[in-house]
PDB file of C-alpha atoms and ligand atoms in Angstrom:
ATOM      1  CA  MET A   1      -4.731  16.865  19.189  1.00  0.00           C
ATOM      2  CA  LEU A   2      -1.177  15.913  18.137  1.00  0.00           C
ATOM      3  CA  VAL A   3      -0.788  12.193  17.445  1.00  0.00           C
ATOM      4  CA  THR A   4       1.855  10.153  15.572  1.00  0.00           C
ATOM      5  CA  ASN A   5       2.035   9.186  11.904  1.00  0.00           C
ATOM      6  CA  LYS A   6       1.989   5.564  13.044  1.00  0.00           C
ATOM      7  CA  GLU A   7      -1.474   6.028  14.559  1.00  0.00           C
ATOM      8  CA  LEU A   8      -2.836   7.894  11.532  1.00  0.00           C
ATOM      9  CA  GLN A   9      -1.321   5.539   8.963  1.00  0.00           C
ATOM     10  CA  SER A  10      -2.364   2.380  10.822  1.00  0.00           C
ATOM     11  CA  ASP A  11      -6.007   3.448  10.680  1.00  0.00           C
ATOM     12  CA  ALA A  12      -5.607   4.521   7.049  1.00  0.00           C
ATOM     13  CA  THR A  13      -4.061   1.165   6.066  1.00  0.00           C
ATOM     14  CA  ALA A  14      -6.779  -0.772   7.877  1.00  0.00           C
ATOM     15  CA  ASN A  15      -9.530   1.226   6.177  1.00  0.00           C
ATOM     16  CA  GLY A  16      -8.133   1.667   2.657  1.00  0.00           C
ATOM     17  CA  TYR A  17      -7.449   5.389   2.569  1.00  0.00           C
ATOM     18  CA  ALA A  18      -4.357   7.602   2.885  1.00  0.00           C
ATOM     19  CA  VAL A  19      -3.486  10.633   4.993  1.00  0.00           C
ATOM     20  CA  GLY A  20      -2.058  13.660   3.204  1.00  0.00           C
ATOM     21  CA  ALA A  21       1.244  15.154   4.367  1.00  0.00           C
ATOM     22  CA  PHE A  22       1.379  18.797   3.324  1.00  0.00           C
ATOM     23  CA  ASN A  23       4.463  20.988   3.676  1.00  0.00           C
ATOM     24  CA  ILE A  24       4.252  24.263   5.548  1.00  0.00           C
ATOM     25  CA  SER A  25       6.543  27.251   5.025  1.00  0.00           C
ATOM     26  CA  ASN A  26       4.696  30.163   6.663  1.00  0.00           C
ATOM     27  CA  LEU A  27       1.486  31.220   8.435  1.00  0.00           C
ATOM     28  CA  GLU A  28      -0.634  30.972   5.272  1.00  0.00           C
ATOM     29  CA  THR A  29       0.355  27.365   4.588  1.00  0.00           C
ATOM     30  CA  VAL A  30      -0.366  26.403   8.218  1.00  0.00           C
ATOM     31  CA  LEU A  31      -3.817  28.027   8.031  1.00  0.00           C
ATOM     32  CA  ALA A  32      -4.621  26.527   4.612  1.00  0.00           C
ATOM     33  CA  ILE A  33      -3.778  22.984   5.724  1.00  0.00           C
ATOM     34  CA  THR A  34      -5.355  23.041   9.186  1.00  0.00           C
ATOM     35  CA  GLU A  35      -8.548  24.838   8.102  1.00  0.00           C
ATOM     36  CA  ALA A  36      -8.947  22.347   5.237  1.00  0.00           C
ATOM     37  CA  ALA A  37      -8.549  19.428   7.664  1.00  0.00           C
ATOM     38  CA  GLU A  38     -11.147  20.873  10.009  1.00  0.00           C
ATOM     39  CA  GLU A  39     -13.656  21.532   7.223  1.00  0.00           C
ATOM     40  CA  GLU A  40     -13.163  18.091   5.652  1.00  0.00           C
ATOM     41  CA  LYS A  41     -13.132  16.355   9.063  1.00  0.00           C
ATOM     42  CA  SER A  42      -9.848  14.786   8.003  1.00  0.00           C
ATOM     43  CA  PRO A  43      -6.714  13.756   9.881  1.00  0.00           C
ATOM     44  CA  VAL A  44      -3.652  15.529   8.489  1.00  0.00           C
ATOM     45  CA  ILE A  45       0.160  15.427   8.631  1.00  0.00           C
ATOM     46  CA  ILE A  46       1.850  18.824   8.908  1.00  0.00           C
ATOM     47  CA  ALA A  47       5.251  18.406   7.255  1.00  0.00           C
ATOM     48  CA  VAL A  48       8.303  20.576   7.849  1.00  0.00           C
ATOM     49  CA  THR A  49      11.601  20.271   5.981  1.00  0.00           C
ATOM     50  CA  GLY A  50      15.080  21.285   7.137  1.00  0.00           C
ATOM     51  CA  SER A  51      15.033  24.202   4.722  1.00  0.00           C
ATOM     52  CA  THR A  52      11.776  25.475   6.236  1.00  0.00           C
ATOM     53  CA  ILE A  53      13.368  25.232   9.667  1.00  0.00           C
ATOM     54  CA  LYS A  54      16.258  27.332   8.315  1.00  0.00           C
ATOM     55  CA  TYR A  55      13.793  29.772   6.749  1.00  0.00           C
ATOM     56  CA  ALA A  56      11.317  30.264   9.593  1.00  0.00           C
ATOM     57  CA  GLY A  57      13.019  28.858  12.703  1.00  0.00           C
ATOM     58  CA  LEU A  58      11.688  26.087  14.970  1.00  0.00           C
ATOM     59  CA  ASP A  59      10.850  28.688  17.606  1.00  0.00           C
ATOM     60  CA  PHE A  60       8.324  30.288  15.251  1.00  0.00           C
ATOM     61  CA  ILE A  61       7.109  27.092  13.571  1.00  0.00           C
ATOM     62  CA  ILE A  62       6.252  25.052  16.662  1.00  0.00           C
ATOM     63  CA  PRO A  63       4.026  27.573  18.521  1.00  0.00           C
ATOM     64  CA  MET A  64       2.287  28.405  15.240  1.00  0.00           C
ATOM     65  CA  VAL A  65       1.480  24.753  14.549  1.00  0.00           C
ATOM     66  CA  LYS A  66       0.536  24.077  18.178  1.00  0.00           C
ATOM     67  CA  THR A  67      -1.923  26.991  18.117  1.00  0.00           C
ATOM     68  CA  ALA A  68      -3.555  25.606  14.987  1.00  0.00           C
ATOM     69  CA  VAL A  69      -3.682  22.104  16.476  1.00  0.00           C
ATOM     70  CA  LYS A  70      -5.225  23.379  19.721  1.00  0.00           C
ATOM     71  CA  LYS A  71      -8.073  25.030  17.803  1.00  0.00           C
ATOM     72  CA  ALA A  72      -8.762  21.944  15.675  1.00  0.00           C
ATOM     73  CA  SER A  73     -10.993  18.983  16.512  1.00  0.00           C
ATOM     74  CA  VAL A  74      -9.264  16.592  14.070  1.00  0.00           C
ATOM     75  CA  PRO A  75      -6.054  14.628  14.772  1.00  0.00           C
ATOM     76  CA  MET A  76      -2.846  16.088  13.347  1.00  0.00           C
ATOM     77  CA  THR A  77       0.849  15.234  13.447  1.00  0.00           C
ATOM     78  CA  LEU A  78       3.902  17.453  13.327  1.00  0.00           C
ATOM     79  CA  HIS A  79       6.334  15.631  11.059  1.00  0.00           C
ATOM     80  CA  LEU A  80       9.932  16.296   9.972  1.00  0.00           C
ATOM     81  CA  ASP A  81      10.138  15.672   6.202  1.00  0.00           C
ATOM     82  CA  HIS A  82      13.453  14.452   4.719  1.00  0.00           C
ATOM     83  CA  GLY A  83      15.470  14.724   7.935  1.00  0.00           C
ATOM     84  CA  ALA A  84      19.123  14.711   6.913  1.00  0.00           C
ATOM     85  CA  ASP A  85      20.776  13.304  10.046  1.00  0.00           C
ATOM     86  CA  LEU A  86      20.291  12.185  13.655  1.00  0.00           C
ATOM     87  CA  GLU A  87      21.010  15.711  14.854  1.00  0.00           C
ATOM     88  CA  ILE A  88      18.050  17.401  13.160  1.00  0.00           C
ATOM     89  CA  CYS A  89      15.757  14.453  14.008  1.00  0.00           C
ATOM     90  CA  SER A  90      16.635  14.571  17.709  1.00  0.00           C
ATOM     91  CA  LYS A  91      16.334  18.358  17.771  1.00  0.00           C
ATOM     92  CA  CYS A  92      12.810  18.163  16.309  1.00  0.00           C
ATOM     93  CA  ILE A  93      11.803  15.315  18.612  1.00  0.00           C
ATOM     94  CA  ASN A  94      13.018  17.221  21.677  1.00  0.00           C
ATOM     95  CA  ALA A  95      11.093  20.272  20.465  1.00  0.00           C
ATOM     96  CA  GLY A  96       7.781  18.388  20.222  1.00  0.00           C
ATOM     97  CA  PHE A  97       7.537  16.768  16.769  1.00  0.00           C
ATOM     98  CA  THR A  98       5.487  13.557  16.880  1.00  0.00           C
ATOM     99  CA  SER A  99       7.026  11.965  13.796  1.00  0.00           C
ATOM    100  CA  VAL A 100      10.283  12.232  11.854  1.00  0.00           C
ATOM    101  CA  MET A 101      11.588  11.043   8.522  1.00  0.00           C
ATOM    102  CA  ILE A 102      15.255  10.114   8.289  1.00  0.00           C
ATOM    103  CA  ASP A 103      16.308  10.225   4.658  1.00  0.00           C
ATOM    104  CA  GLY A 104      19.256   7.904   4.170  1.00  0.00           C
ATOM    105  CA  SER A 105      18.299   7.207   0.555  1.00  0.00           C
ATOM    106  CA  HIS A 106      21.630   8.573  -0.725  1.00  0.00           C
ATOM    107  CA  LEU A 107      23.572   6.064   1.400  1.00  0.00           C
ATOM    108  CA  ASN A 108      24.312   2.423   0.678  1.00  0.00           C
ATOM    109  CA  PHE A 109      22.082  -0.264   2.218  1.00  0.00           C
ATOM    110  CA  GLU A 110      24.183  -0.873   5.345  1.00  0.00           C
ATOM    111  CA  GLU A 111      24.759   2.835   6.026  1.00  0.00           C
ATOM    112  CA  ASN A 112      21.056   3.604   5.499  1.00  0.00           C
ATOM    113  CA  ILE A 113      20.205   0.844   7.996  1.00  0.00           C
ATOM    114  CA  SER A 114      22.608   2.111  10.628  1.00  0.00           C
ATOM    115  CA  LEU A 115      21.529   5.783  10.281  1.00  0.00           C
ATOM    116  CA  THR A 116      17.831   4.842  10.317  1.00  0.00           C
ATOM    117  CA  LYS A 117      18.297   2.571  13.343  1.00  0.00           C
ATOM    118  CA  SER A 118      20.060   5.334  15.273  1.00  0.00           C
ATOM    119  CA  VAL A 119      16.999   7.578  14.755  1.00  0.00           C
ATOM    120  CA  VAL A 120      14.556   4.794  15.671  1.00  0.00           C
ATOM    121  CA  ASP A 121      16.527   4.132  18.864  1.00  0.00           C
ATOM    122  CA  PHE A 122      16.239   7.813  19.797  1.00  0.00           C
ATOM    123  CA  ALA A 123      12.606   8.299  18.706  1.00  0.00           C
ATOM    124  CA  HIS A 124      10.763   5.198  19.896  1.00  0.00           C
ATOM    125  CA  PRO A 125      11.431   5.571  23.651  1.00  0.00           C
ATOM    126  CA  LYS A 126       9.933   9.058  23.319  1.00  0.00           C
ATOM    127  CA  GLY A 127       6.811   7.769  21.538  1.00  0.00           C
ATOM    128  CA  VAL A 128       7.744   9.307  18.187  1.00  0.00           C
ATOM    129  CA  SER A 129       7.267   7.342  14.973  1.00  0.00           C
ATOM    130  CA  VAL A 130       9.906   7.136  12.235  1.00  0.00           C
ATOM    131  CA  GLU A 131       9.781   7.028   8.426  1.00  0.00           C
ATOM    132  CA  ALA A 132      12.781   6.046   6.284  1.00  0.00           C
ATOM    133  CA  GLU A 133      13.426   5.915   2.546  1.00  0.00           C
ATOM    134  CA  LEU A 134      14.647   2.895   0.611  1.00  0.00           C
ATOM    135  CA  GLY A 135      15.448   3.490  -3.048  1.00  0.00           C
ATOM    136  CA  ARG A 136      15.889   7.036  -4.228  1.00  0.00           C
ATOM    137  CA  LEU A 137      13.511   9.514  -5.900  1.00  0.00           C
ATOM    138  CA  SER A 138      14.835  11.877  -8.522  1.00  0.00           C
ATOM    139  CA  GLY A 139      13.982  15.570  -8.583  1.00  0.00           C
ATOM    140  CA  VAL A 140      14.357  18.499  -6.238  1.00  0.00           C
ATOM    141  CA  GLU A 141      14.567  17.040  -2.775  1.00  0.00           C
ATOM    142  CA  GLU A 142      16.407  18.607   0.134  1.00  0.00           C
ATOM    143  CA  THR A 143      19.330  17.735  -2.096  1.00  0.00           C
ATOM    144  CA  THR A 144      18.738  17.675  -5.845  1.00  0.00           C
ATOM    145  CA  VAL A 145      18.920  14.164  -7.297  1.00  0.00           C
ATOM    146  CA  GLU A 146      19.631  13.719 -11.019  1.00  0.00           C
ATOM    147  CA  GLU A 147      17.243  11.425 -12.883  1.00  0.00           C
ATOM    148  CA  LYS A 148      20.051   8.981 -13.702  1.00  0.00           C
ATOM    149  CA  ASP A 149      20.776   8.627  -9.971  1.00  0.00           C
ATOM    150  CA  ALA A 150      17.220   7.638  -9.071  1.00  0.00           C
ATOM    151  CA  ILE A 151      16.774   4.022  -7.930  1.00  0.00           C
ATOM    152  CA  LEU A 152      13.459   2.213  -7.586  1.00  0.00           C
ATOM    153  CA  THR A 153      12.913   0.381  -4.291  1.00  0.00           C
ATOM    154  CA  ASP A 154      14.028  -3.265  -4.323  1.00  0.00           C
ATOM    155  CA  PRO A 155      11.120  -5.287  -2.860  1.00  0.00           C
ATOM    156  CA  ASP A 156      13.526  -8.014  -1.717  1.00  0.00           C
ATOM    157  CA  ALA A 157      15.443  -5.529   0.459  1.00  0.00           C
ATOM    158  CA  VAL A 158      12.384  -4.128   2.239  1.00  0.00           C
ATOM    159  CA  LYS A 159      11.805  -6.909   4.779  1.00  0.00           C
ATOM    160  CA  GLU A 160      15.430  -6.959   5.960  1.00  0.00           C
ATOM    161  CA  PHE A 161      15.550  -3.148   6.114  1.00  0.00           C
ATOM    162  CA  VAL A 162      12.398  -2.960   8.214  1.00  0.00           C
ATOM    163  CA  GLU A 163      13.394  -5.806  10.544  1.00  0.00           C
ATOM    164  CA  ARG A 164      16.899  -4.484  11.183  1.00  0.00           C
ATOM    165  CA  THR A 165      15.867  -0.842  11.705  1.00  0.00           C
ATOM    166  CA  GLY A 166      12.494  -1.227  13.446  1.00  0.00           C
ATOM    167  CA  VAL A 167      11.204   1.652  11.318  1.00  0.00           C
ATOM    168  CA  ASP A 168       7.440   2.328  11.313  1.00  0.00           C
ATOM    169  CA  ALA A 169       6.971   3.646   7.781  1.00  0.00           C
ATOM    170  CA  LEU A 170       8.842   3.431   4.513  1.00  0.00           C
ATOM    171  CA  ALA A 171       8.965   5.850   1.584  1.00  0.00           C
ATOM    172  CA  VAL A 172       9.143   3.824  -1.610  1.00  0.00           C
ATOM    173  CA  ALA A 173      10.485   4.851  -5.009  1.00  0.00           C
ATOM    174  CA  ILE A 174       8.106   3.570  -7.707  1.00  0.00           C
ATOM    175  CA  GLY A 175       8.569   6.218 -10.390  1.00  0.00           C
ATOM    176  CA  THR A 176       7.461   9.496  -8.806  1.00  0.00           C
ATOM    177  CA  SER A 177       9.835  12.407  -8.256  1.00  0.00           C
ATOM    178  CA  HIS A 178       9.834  15.723  -6.423  1.00  0.00           C
ATOM    179  CA  GLY A 179       8.905  18.989  -8.080  1.00  0.00           C
ATOM    180  CA  ALA A 180       6.726  20.124 -10.996  1.00  0.00           C
ATOM    181  CA  TYR A 181       8.474  18.186 -13.812  1.00  0.00           C
ATOM    182  CA  LYS A 182       7.893  14.539 -12.978  1.00  0.00           C
ATOM    183  CA  PHE A 183       7.474  12.945 -16.399  1.00  0.00           C
ATOM    184  CA  LYS A 184       8.844  13.804 -19.846  1.00  0.00           C
ATOM    185  CA  ALA A 185       6.400  11.436 -21.567  1.00  0.00           C
ATOM    186  CA  GLU A 186       3.257   9.747 -20.209  1.00  0.00           C
ATOM    187  CA  PRO A 187       3.132   9.410 -16.407  1.00  0.00           C
ATOM    188  CA  LYS A 188       3.987   5.866 -15.370  1.00  0.00           C
ATOM    189  CA  LEU A 189       4.252   4.313 -11.913  1.00  0.00           C
ATOM    190  CA  ASP A 190       5.572   0.811 -11.186  1.00  0.00           C
ATOM    191  CA  PHE A 191       2.499  -0.720  -9.513  1.00  0.00           C
ATOM    192  CA  GLU A 192       3.829  -4.286  -9.811  1.00  0.00           C
ATOM    193  CA  ARG A 193       6.766  -3.213  -7.668  1.00  0.00           C
ATOM    194  CA  LEU A 194       4.416  -1.681  -5.106  1.00  0.00           C
ATOM    195  CA  LYS A 195       2.334  -4.894  -5.004  1.00  0.00           C
ATOM    196  CA  ASP A 196       5.496  -6.917  -4.448  1.00  0.00           C
ATOM    197  CA  ILE A 197       6.661  -4.583  -1.650  1.00  0.00           C
ATOM    198  CA  ARG A 198       3.258  -4.910   0.075  1.00  0.00           C
ATOM    199  CA  LYS A 199       3.421  -8.707  -0.250  1.00  0.00           C
ATOM    200  CA  LYS A 200       6.867  -8.851   1.368  1.00  0.00           C
ATOM    201  CA  SER A 201       6.298  -6.505   4.321  1.00  0.00           C
ATOM    202  CA  ASP A 202       3.498  -4.957   6.326  1.00  0.00           C
ATOM    203  CA  VAL A 203       5.446  -1.750   7.062  1.00  0.00           C
ATOM    204  CA  LEU A 204       3.372   1.445   6.613  1.00  0.00           C
ATOM    205  CA  LEU A 205       3.949   2.749   3.079  1.00  0.00           C
ATOM    206  CA  VAL A 206       4.532   6.336   1.940  1.00  0.00           C
ATOM    207  CA  LEU A 207       4.383   7.927  -1.516  1.00  0.00           C
ATOM    208  CA  HIS A 208       6.602  10.987  -2.000  1.00  0.00           C
ATOM    209  CA  GLY A 209       6.547  13.227  -5.058  1.00  0.00           C
ATOM    210  CA  ALA A 210       2.794  12.768  -5.384  1.00  0.00           C
ATOM    211  CA  SER A 211       1.679  16.207  -6.584  1.00  0.00           C
ATOM    212  CA  GLY A 212      -0.761  16.175  -9.501  1.00  0.00           C
ATOM    213  CA  VAL A 213       0.434  19.458 -11.060  1.00  0.00           C
ATOM    214  CA  PRO A 214      -3.137  20.298 -12.213  1.00  0.00           C
ATOM    215  CA  VAL A 215      -3.222  21.785 -15.744  1.00  0.00           C
ATOM    216  CA  GLU A 216      -5.795  24.420 -14.801  1.00  0.00           C
ATOM    217  CA  ILE A 217      -3.531  25.811 -12.068  1.00  0.00           C
ATOM    218  CA  VAL A 218      -0.427  25.692 -14.289  1.00  0.00           C
ATOM    219  CA  GLU A 219      -2.364  27.407 -17.093  1.00  0.00           C
ATOM    220  CA  LYS A 220      -3.622  30.097 -14.733  1.00  0.00           C
ATOM    221  CA  ALA A 221      -0.086  30.759 -13.463  1.00  0.00           C
ATOM    222  CA  ASN A 222       1.228  30.888 -17.049  1.00  0.00           C
ATOM    223  CA  LYS A 223      -1.592  33.225 -18.091  1.00  0.00           C
ATOM    224  CA  TYR A 224      -0.316  35.701 -15.505  1.00  0.00           C
ATOM    225  CA  GLY A 225       3.323  35.444 -16.515  1.00  0.00           C
ATOM    226  CA  ALA A 226       4.707  32.243 -14.997  1.00  0.00           C
ATOM    227  CA  GLU A 227       6.918  30.018 -17.145  1.00  0.00           C
ATOM    228  CA  LEU A 228       5.954  26.470 -16.222  1.00  0.00           C
ATOM    229  CA  GLY A 229       5.824  25.036 -19.721  1.00  0.00           C
ATOM    230  CA  LYS A 230       6.365  21.304 -19.466  1.00  0.00           C
ATOM    231  CA  ALA A 231       5.199  20.780 -15.890  1.00  0.00           C
ATOM    232  CA  LYS A 232       3.622  17.338 -15.352  1.00  0.00           C
ATOM    233  CA  GLY A 233       2.490  15.462 -12.238  1.00  0.00           C
ATOM    234  CA  VAL A 234       0.933  12.216 -11.035  1.00  0.00           C
ATOM    235  CA  PRO A 235      -2.644  11.663 -12.316  1.00  0.00           C
ATOM    236  CA  ASN A 236      -5.406  11.307  -9.709  1.00  0.00           C
ATOM    237  CA  GLU A 237      -6.196   7.748 -10.853  1.00  0.00           C
ATOM    238  CA  ALA A 238      -2.580   6.692 -10.220  1.00  0.00           C
ATOM    239  CA  ILE A 239      -2.767   8.104  -6.684  1.00  0.00           C
ATOM    240  CA  GLN A 240      -5.977   6.169  -6.002  1.00  0.00           C
ATOM    241  CA  LYS A 241      -4.458   2.975  -7.391  1.00  0.00           C
ATOM    242  CA  ALA A 242      -1.366   3.422  -5.180  1.00  0.00           C
ATOM    243  CA  ILE A 243      -3.635   3.849  -2.156  1.00  0.00           C
ATOM    244  CA  SER A 244      -5.585   0.700  -3.071  1.00  0.00           C
ATOM    245  CA  LEU A 245      -2.228  -1.150  -3.122  1.00  0.00           C
ATOM    246  CA  GLY A 246      -1.293  -0.052   0.401  1.00  0.00           C
ATOM    247  CA  ILE A 247       0.035   3.527   0.379  1.00  0.00           C
ATOM    248  CA  SER A 248      -1.228   5.215   3.572  1.00  0.00           C
ATOM    249  CA  LYS A 249       0.622   8.571   3.460  1.00  0.00           C
ATOM    250  CA  VAL A 250       0.828  10.818   0.401  1.00  0.00           C
ATOM    251  CA  ASN A 251       3.242  13.775   0.317  1.00  0.00           C
ATOM    252  CA  ILE A 252       2.173  16.999  -1.379  1.00  0.00           C
ATOM    253  CA  ASP A 253       4.165  20.224  -1.609  1.00  0.00           C
ATOM    254  CA  THR A 254       4.416  21.327  -5.254  1.00  0.00           C
ATOM    255  CA  ASP A 255       0.625  21.584  -5.762  1.00  0.00           C
ATOM    256  CA  LEU A 256       0.372  24.099  -2.893  1.00  0.00           C
ATOM    257  CA  ARG A 257       3.271  26.125  -4.299  1.00  0.00           C
ATOM    258  CA  LEU A 258       1.583  26.200  -7.707  1.00  0.00           C
ATOM    259  CA  ALA A 259      -1.754  27.303  -6.214  1.00  0.00           C
ATOM    260  CA  PHE A 260       0.065  30.018  -4.255  1.00  0.00           C
ATOM    261  CA  VAL A 261       1.898  31.346  -7.285  1.00  0.00           C
ATOM    262  CA  ALA A 262      -1.158  31.262  -9.581  1.00  0.00           C
ATOM    263  CA  ALA A 263      -3.275  33.159  -7.024  1.00  0.00           C
ATOM    264  CA  THR A 264      -0.661  35.807  -6.186  1.00  0.00           C
ATOM    265  CA  ARG A 265       0.235  36.380  -9.861  1.00  0.00           C
ATOM    266  CA  GLU A 266      -3.435  36.834 -10.687  1.00  0.00           C
ATOM    267  CA  ILE A 267      -3.879  39.470  -7.983  1.00  0.00           C
ATOM    268  CA  PHE A 268      -0.730  41.361  -8.940  1.00  0.00           C
ATOM    269  CA  THR A 269      -1.988  41.469 -12.522  1.00  0.00           C
ATOM    270  CA  ILE A 270      -5.709  42.191 -12.080  1.00  0.00           C
ATOM    271  CA  SER A 271      -5.373  44.446  -9.017  1.00  0.00           C
ATOM    272  CA  PRO A 272      -2.240  46.508  -9.622  1.00  0.00           C
ATOM    273  CA  LYS A 273      -3.337  49.062  -7.018  1.00  0.00           C
ATOM    274  CA  VAL A 274      -3.360  46.525  -4.163  1.00  0.00           C
ATOM    275  CA  PHE A 275      -0.428  46.754  -1.773  1.00  0.00           C
ATOM    276  CA  ASP A 276      -1.892  45.253   1.407  1.00  0.00           C
ATOM    277  CA  PRO A 277      -0.113  41.901   2.002  1.00  0.00           C
ATOM    278  CA  ARG A 278      -3.301  40.466   3.478  1.00  0.00           C
ATOM    279  CA  LYS A 279      -5.189  41.140   0.244  1.00  0.00           C
ATOM    280  CA  ILE A 280      -2.533  39.171  -1.640  1.00  0.00           C
ATOM    281  CA  LEU A 281      -1.820  36.385   0.833  1.00  0.00           C
ATOM    282  CA  GLY A 282      -5.458  35.906   1.895  1.00  0.00           C
ATOM    283  CA  PRO A 283      -6.638  34.732  -1.549  1.00  0.00           C
ATOM    284  CA  ALA A 284      -3.423  32.688  -1.920  1.00  0.00           C
ATOM    285  CA  LYS A 285      -4.254  30.917   1.348  1.00  0.00           C
ATOM    286  CA  GLU A 286      -7.787  30.199   0.099  1.00  0.00           C
ATOM    287  CA  ALA A 287      -6.403  28.776  -3.159  1.00  0.00           C
ATOM    288  CA  MET A 288      -4.045  26.444  -1.254  1.00  0.00           C
ATOM    289  CA  LYS A 289      -6.871  25.434   1.080  1.00  0.00           C
ATOM    290  CA  GLU A 290      -9.036  24.379  -1.884  1.00  0.00           C
ATOM    291  CA  VAL A 291      -6.162  22.228  -3.162  1.00  0.00           C
ATOM    292  CA  VAL A 292      -5.741  20.555   0.243  1.00  0.00           C
ATOM    293  CA  LYS A 293      -9.481  19.881   0.538  1.00  0.00           C
ATOM    294  CA  GLY A 294      -9.503  18.276  -2.917  1.00  0.00           C
ATOM    295  CA  LYS A 295      -6.582  16.036  -1.954  1.00  0.00           C
ATOM    296  CA  MET A 296      -8.331  14.916   1.229  1.00  0.00           C
ATOM    297  CA  ARG A 297     -11.343  13.800  -0.827  1.00  0.00           C
ATOM    298  CA  LEU A 298      -9.051  12.133  -3.379  1.00  0.00           C
ATOM    299  CA  PHE A 299      -7.153  10.247  -0.656  1.00  0.00           C
ATOM    300  CA  GLY A 300     -10.402   9.303   1.123  1.00  0.00           C
ATOM    301  CA  SER A 301      -9.274  10.838   4.423  1.00  0.00           C
ATOM    302  CA  ASN A 302     -12.271  13.209   4.589  1.00  0.00           C
ATOM    303  CA  LEU A 303     -14.843  12.327   7.265  1.00  0.00           C
ATOM    304  CA  LYS A 304     -12.279   9.936   8.828  1.00  0.00           C
ATOM    305  CA  ALA A 305     -11.448  12.055  11.891  1.00  0.00           C
ATOM    306  CA  PRO A 306     -12.822  10.369  15.025  1.00  0.00           C
TER     307      PRO A 306
HETATM  308  O1  TD3 B   1       8.640  15.319   0.645  1.00  0.00           O
HETATM  309  N1  TD3 B   1       7.921  16.060  -0.192  1.00  0.00           N
HETATM  310  C1  TD3 B   1       7.820  17.513   0.015  1.00  0.00           C
HETATM  311  C2  TD3 B   1       9.165  18.220   0.028  1.00  0.00           C
HETATM  312  C3  TD3 B   1       9.944  18.093  -1.266  1.00  0.00           C
HETATM  313  C4  TD3 B   1      10.165  19.401  -1.991  1.00  0.00           C
HETATM  314  O2  TD3 B   1       9.050  19.743  -2.830  1.00  0.00           O
HETATM  315  C5  TD3 B   1       7.256  15.432  -1.231  1.00  0.00           C
HETATM  316  O3  TD3 B   1       7.451  14.239  -1.434  1.00  0.00           O
HETATM  317  C6  TD3 B   1       6.279  16.227  -2.093  1.00  0.00           C
HETATM  318  O4  TD3 B   1       6.521  16.073  -3.456  1.00  0.00           O
HETATM  319  P1  TD3 B   1       5.882  17.001  -4.590  1.00  0.00           P
HETATM  320  O5  TD3 B   1       5.295  16.060  -5.623  1.00  0.00           O
HETATM  321  O6  TD3 B   1       4.803  17.844  -3.984  1.00  0.00           O
HETATM  322  O7  TD3 B   1       7.006  17.807  -5.175  1.00  0.00           O
HETATM  323 ZN1   ZN B   2       9.630  13.848  -0.383  1.00  0.00          ZN
END
């Protein structure tokens, strides 16, 4: 069943857990995420970026996701991640997405409000929920943001932003970033800021850049020839603390990419005679599925499907 992020996140907020949003890029990622959700009896958000739409095409992505959703007994959403403008948001909504993110984080406050409101005005009459971003994460987003250009979310701006846009969910910048290199020194998130944001608004809260970059997966990839030296992610305890402070959606992409690359590199190395794509991509799918299942238990969304 396809539902909206608003429905999933409202239940998550009320019951102190978070729903994972996992990015798809091909058949194997769709299978990994939806099979994990079914096995963990967890709701799940299937996230698609503009670059995935360019890569695979909406006409392939949507039937593939809908087939997976039809076979599942747990609630799922089809969500546009980091939508760049009203055009891509409306295109996805018209094609059957149940949730969109409009990322106006590179704009100034007034421009972000007006862009976000234009998407809300298009989405809400069609029953689609909307996520926006206030503040700006550094790292490799749809557009790469230099660390010096990152801005943490101003708690005092949240209430006005939410009231003037009517947005359902808000991505907050509290020290995470996209990609595999999140921290040069010890990982540190600004939990006081998150507490303050929660105090000032009851908008649904989203944590981007939340991958854990597990050492065992990085080490396995490196063992088979990858060069991911200083990769560092968000510790599991920090994710759980963020959820206890009100985060109800947690975005994960990098950890699936790392699991994919570690598994495929291993097979290429230990089975040099294999040239059947299914014997390479099958184990890679299983590795990604294990990661997704672990996240669902970490976020507390397992066993939460009605
Ligand atoms: O929005 N996303 C996924 C797409 C960004 C490109 O990776 C995230 O916030 C996930 O962040 P992470 O920590 O997996 O890179
Ligand atoms: Zn993101």
